[in-house]
Amino acid sequence: MTDARGPAGSGDGTHVRHTPGTPCWVSLMVHGPDATQEFYGALFGWEFRPGPEQLGPYVRALLGGQEVAGIGRLPVDRHLPLAWTPYLASDDVNETADAVRSCGGTIGVGPLDAAEAGRLVIGSDPSGAVFGVWQAAAHLGTAVTGEPGTPAWNELTTYDAVSAAKFYETVFGFELEPTATAGRDHVTLRLDGRPVAGIHGVGDALPRERGPHWTTYFEVADLGESLERLTGLGGHVLEPPRDTDRGRVALVADPEGARFAVLESAG
């Protein structure tokens, strides 16, 4: 895991268009959005504003008045695994959707217009890991990074990192940086030399009930304090804190079971 900060902004009020391929937004669809908003509001200090009506009951989470994430309601007849979904930036969602299909992936939703905000698709790579694609108009995506309560990193857990990376390289133009350490199957995805996401291959150790999946990491100021607050709010610690090259990380779940990670950055 490495630094994902870049063009999205750094808390100084600047916000520019994301380079195509850059993770630019994260969104969560749940059965009980009101309770979910209360949970994340108390955990990260988020406030909420209604989102585009085209996305159904949907709100954007704000931190200090700047947009950082989205939460929506799953249709009552949909019983999908709950998970934060990263969106990768695109200048042309239609072209990206065609590339996803031609490389063995699938498109499940869209292309769909979200009023003046932009245009999106939700798809999956050949192994089944779900991700979104966002073509910005008025809404550029996450407006601030590098502060507690903001997305800090996105990592794909899959069977084989190198094979999965080839798909994302072809569709989004990533530069691939495999980890040289023996016994660790990991590829960092880079754009213009900057790390933007990671892929971790775990082979047969991948849980059958989860399958290949993306995980969003959220920055926190104090990991221990955040985990205590999380459990007090009804969340769960799935994997205890561990040290990484970027700081201490724990895998957690919200009260509905949506998984994510919390990161206390080193230094």
CSV table of C-alpha atoms in Angstrom, one decimal:
chain,number,residue,atom,x,y,z
A,1,MET,CA,0.0,0.0,0.0
A,2,THR,CA,1.3,3.4,-1.0
A,3,ASP,CA,0.3,7.0,-1.2
A,4,ALA,CA,-2.9,7.7,-3.1
A,5,ARG,CA,-2.9,11.4,-2.8
A,6,GLY,CA,-2.9,13.5,-5.9
A,7,PRO,CA,-5.1,15.7,-8.1
A,8,ALA,CA,-8.2,15.3,-6.0
A,9,GLY,CA,-7.1,18.0,-3.6
A,10,SER,CA,-5.3,18.1,-0.3
A,11,GLY,CA,-7.6,20.0,2.0
A,12,ASP,CA,-6.5,23.4,0.7
A,13,GLY,CA,-9.7,24.0,-1.2
A,14,THR,CA,-8.3,23.1,-4.6
A,15,HIS,CA,-10.1,20.5,-6.7
A,16,VAL,CA,-9.2,19.6,-10.3
A,17,ARG,CA,-10.3,17.0,-12.7
A,18,HIS,CA,-8.9,13.5,-12.1
A,19,THR,CA,-6.5,11.9,-14.5
A,20,PRO,CA,-8.4,9.0,-16.3
A,21,GLY,CA,-7.9,5.8,-14.3
A,22,THR,CA,-7.5,7.6,-10.9
A,23,PRO,CA,-9.9,6.4,-8.2
A,24,CYS,CA,-12.1,9.5,-7.9
A,25,TRP,CA,-15.1,8.4,-5.7
A,26,VAL,CA,-16.3,5.7,-3.4
A,27,SER,CA,-20.0,4.7,-2.9
A,28,LEU,CA,-21.9,2.4,-0.7
A,29,MET,CA,-25.4,0.9,-1.3
A,30,VAL,CA,-27.2,-0.4,1.8
A,31,HIS,CA,-30.6,-1.5,2.9
A,32,GLY,CA,-30.8,1.1,5.7
A,33,PRO,CA,-29.2,4.3,4.6
A,34,ASP,CA,-30.5,6.4,7.5
A,35,ALA,CA,-28.8,4.2,10.1
A,36,THR,CA,-25.7,4.0,7.9
A,37,GLN,CA,-25.5,7.7,7.7
A,38,GLU,CA,-25.7,7.9,11.5
A,39,PHE,CA,-22.9,5.4,11.8
A,40,TYR,CA,-20.4,7.0,9.4
A,41,GLY,CA,-21.4,10.5,10.6
A,42,ALA,CA,-20.4,9.5,14.1
A,43,LEU,CA,-17.3,7.6,13.0
A,44,PHE,CA,-15.8,10.1,10.5
A,45,GLY,CA,-17.6,13.3,11.2
A,46,TRP,CA,-19.4,13.3,7.9
A,47,GLU,CA,-22.4,15.5,7.1
A,48,PHE,CA,-24.8,14.6,4.2
A,49,ARG,CA,-26.4,16.3,1.2
A,50,PRO,CA,-28.9,14.8,-1.2
A,51,GLY,CA,-27.3,13.4,-4.4
A,52,PRO,CA,-28.6,13.2,-7.9
A,53,GLU,CA,-32.2,12.0,-8.1
A,54,GLN,CA,-31.4,9.7,-11.0
A,55,LEU,CA,-29.4,7.5,-8.5
A,56,GLY,CA,-32.5,7.0,-6.3
A,57,PRO,CA,-32.3,7.7,-2.6
A,58,TYR,CA,-28.7,8.8,-2.5
A,59,VAL,CA,-26.7,11.2,-0.4
A,60,ARG,CA,-23.2,12.6,-0.7
A,61,ALA,CA,-21.0,12.6,2.4
A,62,LEU,CA,-19.2,15.9,3.2
A,63,LEU,CA,-16.3,16.6,5.4
A,64,GLY,CA,-15.7,20.3,6.2
A,65,GLY,CA,-18.2,21.1,3.4
A,66,GLN,CA,-16.3,19.1,0.8
A,67,GLU,CA,-17.6,15.9,-0.8
A,68,VAL,CA,-15.8,12.6,0.0
A,69,ALA,CA,-18.1,9.7,-0.6
A,70,GLY,CA,-21.7,8.6,-1.4
A,71,ILE,CA,-24.3,6.4,0.3
A,72,GLY,CA,-27.5,5.1,-1.4
A,73,ARG,CA,-30.3,2.6,-0.8
A,74,LEU,CA,-30.3,-0.9,-2.4
A,75,PRO,CA,-33.6,-1.9,-4.0
A,76,VAL,CA,-35.5,-4.1,-1.6
A,77,ASP,CA,-35.4,-7.0,-4.1
A,78,ARG,CA,-31.6,-6.9,-4.4
A,79,HIS,CA,-29.6,-9.1,-2.1
A,80,LEU,CA,-26.0,-8.2,-3.1
A,81,PRO,CA,-22.9,-8.3,-0.9
A,82,LEU,CA,-22.6,-4.9,0.8
A,83,ALA,CA,-19.3,-3.2,-0.1
A,84,TRP,CA,-17.8,0.1,-0.8
A,85,THR,CA,-17.3,0.5,-4.5
A,86,PRO,CA,-14.4,2.6,-5.9
A,87,TYR,CA,-15.0,4.6,-9.1
A,88,LEU,CA,-12.2,5.1,-11.6
A,89,ALA,CA,-12.2,8.4,-13.6
A,90,SER,CA,-12.8,8.3,-17.4
A,91,ASP,CA,-13.1,11.0,-20.1
A,92,ASP,CA,-15.6,8.8,-21.9
A,93,VAL,CA,-17.7,6.2,-20.0
A,94,ASN,CA,-19.0,4.7,-23.2
A,95,GLU,CA,-15.5,4.0,-24.5
A,96,THR,CA,-14.4,2.6,-21.2
A,97,ALA,CA,-17.5,0.3,-21.0
A,98,ASP,CA,-16.6,-1.0,-24.4
A,99,ALA,CA,-13.0,-1.6,-23.3
A,100,VAL,CA,-14.2,-3.4,-20.2
A,101,ARG,CA,-16.3,-5.8,-22.3
A,102,SER,CA,-13.7,-6.4,-24.9
A,103,CYS,CA,-11.2,-7.3,-22.2
A,104,GLY,CA,-13.5,-10.0,-20.6
A,105,GLY,CA,-15.2,-7.8,-18.0
A,106,THR,CA,-18.9,-7.1,-17.7
A,107,ILE,CA,-21.1,-4.0,-17.3
A,108,GLY,CA,-23.9,-4.4,-14.9
A,109,VAL,CA,-25.3,-0.8,-14.7
A,110,GLY,CA,-25.2,1.9,-17.3
A,111,PRO,CA,-23.9,3.9,-19.0
A,112,LEU,CA,-26.2,6.1,-16.9
A,113,ASP,CA,-26.6,9.9,-16.7
A,114,ALA,CA,-26.6,11.4,-13.2
A,115,ALA,CA,-28.2,14.7,-14.1
A,116,GLU,CA,-25.6,17.5,-14.4
A,117,ALA,CA,-23.2,15.6,-12.1
A,118,GLY,CA,-21.8,13.3,-14.7
A,119,ARG,CA,-22.1,9.8,-16.2
A,120,LEU,CA,-21.3,6.4,-14.8
A,121,VAL,CA,-21.2,2.7,-15.2
A,122,ILE,CA,-20.8,-0.1,-12.7
A,123,GLY,CA,-19.0,-3.2,-14.0
A,124,SER,CA,-16.8,-6.1,-12.9
A,125,ASP,CA,-13.4,-7.4,-14.0
A,126,PRO,CA,-13.0,-10.9,-15.5
A,127,SER,CA,-12.7,-12.4,-12.0
A,128,GLY,CA,-16.0,-10.7,-10.8
A,129,ALA,CA,-14.6,-7.8,-8.7
A,130,VAL,CA,-17.0,-4.9,-8.9
A,131,PHE,CA,-15.9,-1.3,-9.6
A,132,GLY,CA,-17.4,1.8,-11.0
A,133,VAL,CA,-16.4,4.3,-13.7
A,134,TRP,CA,-17.1,8.0,-13.5
A,135,GLN,CA,-17.2,10.6,-16.3
A,136,ALA,CA,-17.2,13.9,-14.4
A,137,ALA,CA,-19.3,16.9,-15.4
A,138,ALA,CA,-20.3,19.2,-12.5
A,139,HIS,CA,-19.3,16.6,-9.9
A,140,LEU,CA,-15.5,15.9,-10.2
A,141,GLY,CA,-15.5,13.3,-7.4
A,142,THR,CA,-13.8,13.2,-3.9
A,143,ALA,CA,-12.8,16.8,-3.2
A,144,VAL,CA,-10.3,16.3,-0.4
A,145,THR,CA,-7.8,13.6,0.6
A,146,GLY,CA,-5.1,13.2,3.2
A,147,GLU,CA,-7.3,14.1,6.1
A,148,PRO,CA,-9.1,11.8,8.7
A,149,GLY,CA,-12.4,10.6,7.3
A,150,THR,CA,-11.3,10.7,3.6
A,151,PRO,CA,-10.6,7.8,1.3
A,152,ALA,CA,-6.8,7.0,1.4
A,153,TRP,CA,-6.3,4.0,-0.8
A,154,ASN,CA,-8.2,1.3,-2.8
A,155,GLU,CA,-6.9,-2.3,-3.1
A,156,LEU,CA,-8.1,-5.3,-5.0
A,157,THR,CA,-7.9,-8.7,-3.4
A,158,THR,CA,-8.0,-11.4,-6.1
A,159,TYR,CA,-6.6,-14.8,-7.1
A,160,ASP,CA,-3.6,-13.6,-9.1
A,161,ALA,CA,-2.3,-10.0,-9.0
A,162,VAL,CA,-0.4,-10.0,-12.3
A,163,SER,CA,-3.3,-11.5,-14.3
A,164,ALA,CA,-5.8,-9.1,-12.8
A,165,ALA,CA,-3.4,-6.1,-13.4
A,166,LYS,CA,-3.3,-6.9,-17.1
A,167,PHE,CA,-7.0,-6.2,-17.4
A,168,TYR,CA,-6.8,-2.8,-15.6
A,169,GLU,CA,-3.7,-1.9,-17.5
A,170,THR,CA,-5.4,-2.4,-20.8
A,171,VAL,CA,-8.7,-0.7,-19.9
A,172,PHE,CA,-7.3,2.3,-17.9
A,173,GLY,CA,-3.7,2.6,-19.1
A,174,PHE,CA,-2.1,2.0,-15.7
A,175,GLU,CA,1.7,1.5,-15.3
A,176,LEU,CA,2.3,-1.8,-13.4
A,177,GLU,CA,4.8,-2.1,-10.6
A,178,PRO,CA,5.0,-5.7,-9.3
A,179,THR,CA,6.4,-6.2,-5.8
A,180,ALA,CA,9.9,-7.8,-6.0
A,181,THR,CA,9.6,-9.4,-2.5
A,182,ALA,CA,9.7,-13.2,-2.8
A,183,GLY,CA,6.4,-14.8,-1.8
A,184,ARG,CA,4.3,-11.7,-2.1
A,185,ASP,CA,1.9,-11.4,-5.0
A,186,HIS,CA,1.3,-7.7,-5.3
A,187,VAL,CA,1.1,-5.1,-8.1
A,188,THR,CA,0.9,-1.3,-7.6
A,189,LEU,CA,-1.1,0.6,-10.2
A,190,ARG,CA,0.5,3.9,-11.2
A,191,LEU,CA,-0.5,6.8,-13.4
A,192,ASP,CA,2.2,9.3,-14.5
A,193,GLY,CA,4.5,7.6,-12.0
A,194,ARG,CA,2.2,8.1,-9.1
A,195,PRO,CA,0.7,5.1,-7.2
A,196,VAL,CA,-3.1,5.2,-7.2
A,197,ALA,CA,-4.2,1.7,-6.3
A,198,GLY,CA,-3.0,-1.8,-5.5
A,199,ILE,CA,-3.8,-5.4,-6.4
A,200,HIS,CA,-3.1,-8.2,-3.9
A,201,GLY,CA,-3.1,-11.8,-5.1
A,202,VAL,CA,-3.9,-14.4,-2.4
A,203,GLY,CA,-4.5,-17.5,-4.6
A,204,ASP,CA,-6.7,-20.2,-3.0
A,205,ALA,CA,-6.7,-18.3,0.3
A,206,LEU,CA,-9.4,-16.0,-1.1
A,207,PRO,CA,-12.6,-16.7,0.8
A,208,ARG,CA,-15.3,-18.3,-1.4
A,209,GLU,CA,-18.1,-16.3,0.1
A,210,ARG,CA,-16.3,-13.0,-0.8
A,211,GLY,CA,-14.7,-13.7,-4.1
A,212,PRO,CA,-12.4,-11.1,-5.7
A,213,HIS,CA,-13.2,-7.7,-4.3
A,214,TRP,CA,-12.0,-4.1,-3.9
A,215,THR,CA,-11.4,-2.6,-0.4
A,216,THR,CA,-11.5,1.1,0.4
A,217,TYR,CA,-9.2,2.4,3.1
A,218,PHE,CA,-10.2,5.5,5.1
A,219,GLU,CA,-7.7,7.7,6.9
A,220,VAL,CA,-8.0,8.0,10.7
A,221,ALA,CA,-6.0,10.1,13.1
A,222,ASP,CA,-5.8,7.4,15.8
A,223,LEU,CA,-6.5,3.8,14.9
A,224,GLY,CA,-7.1,2.5,18.4
A,225,GLU,CA,-9.5,5.3,19.2
A,226,SER,CA,-11.3,4.8,15.9
A,227,LEU,CA,-11.7,1.1,16.4
A,228,GLU,CA,-13.1,1.7,19.9
A,229,ARG,CA,-15.6,4.2,18.5
A,230,LEU,CA,-16.5,1.9,15.6
A,231,THR,CA,-17.4,-1.0,17.9
A,232,GLY,CA,-19.3,1.3,20.2
A,233,LEU,CA,-21.4,2.3,17.2
A,234,GLY,CA,-22.2,-1.3,16.3
A,235,GLY,CA,-19.4,-2.0,13.8
A,236,HIS,CA,-17.1,-5.0,13.9
A,237,VAL,CA,-13.3,-5.5,13.7
A,238,LEU,CA,-12.7,-8.3,11.2
A,239,GLU,CA,-8.9,-8.3,11.3
A,240,PRO,CA,-6.8,-6.7,14.1
A,241,PRO,CA,-4.4,-3.8,13.4
A,242,ARG,CA,-1.3,-4.7,11.5
A,243,ASP,CA,1.7,-2.6,10.4
A,244,THR,CA,2.2,-1.8,6.7
A,245,ASP,CA,4.6,0.3,4.8
A,246,ARG,CA,2.1,3.2,5.1
A,247,GLY,CA,1.0,2.8,8.7
A,248,ARG,CA,-1.3,0.7,10.8
A,249,VAL,CA,-4.4,-0.8,9.2
A,250,ALA,CA,-7.4,-2.8,10.4
A,251,LEU,CA,-10.1,-4.4,8.4
A,252,VAL,CA,-13.6,-3.6,9.7
A,253,ALA,CA,-17.3,-3.7,8.9
A,254,ASP,CA,-20.2,-1.4,9.5
A,255,PRO,CA,-23.4,-2.6,11.3
A,256,GLU,CA,-24.9,-3.8,8.0
A,257,GLY,CA,-21.7,-5.8,7.2
A,258,ALA,CA,-20.1,-3.6,4.6
A,259,ARG,CA,-16.4,-4.1,4.8
A,260,PHE,CA,-13.7,-1.4,4.6
A,261,ALA,CA,-10.3,-0.6,6.2
A,262,VAL,CA,-9.1,2.1,8.5
A,263,LEU,CA,-5.6,3.4,8.2
A,264,GLU,CA,-3.5,5.5,10.6
A,265,SER,CA,-0.7,6.7,8.3
A,266,ALA,CA,2.9,6.5,9.4
A,267,GLY,CA,4.7,9.8,10.0
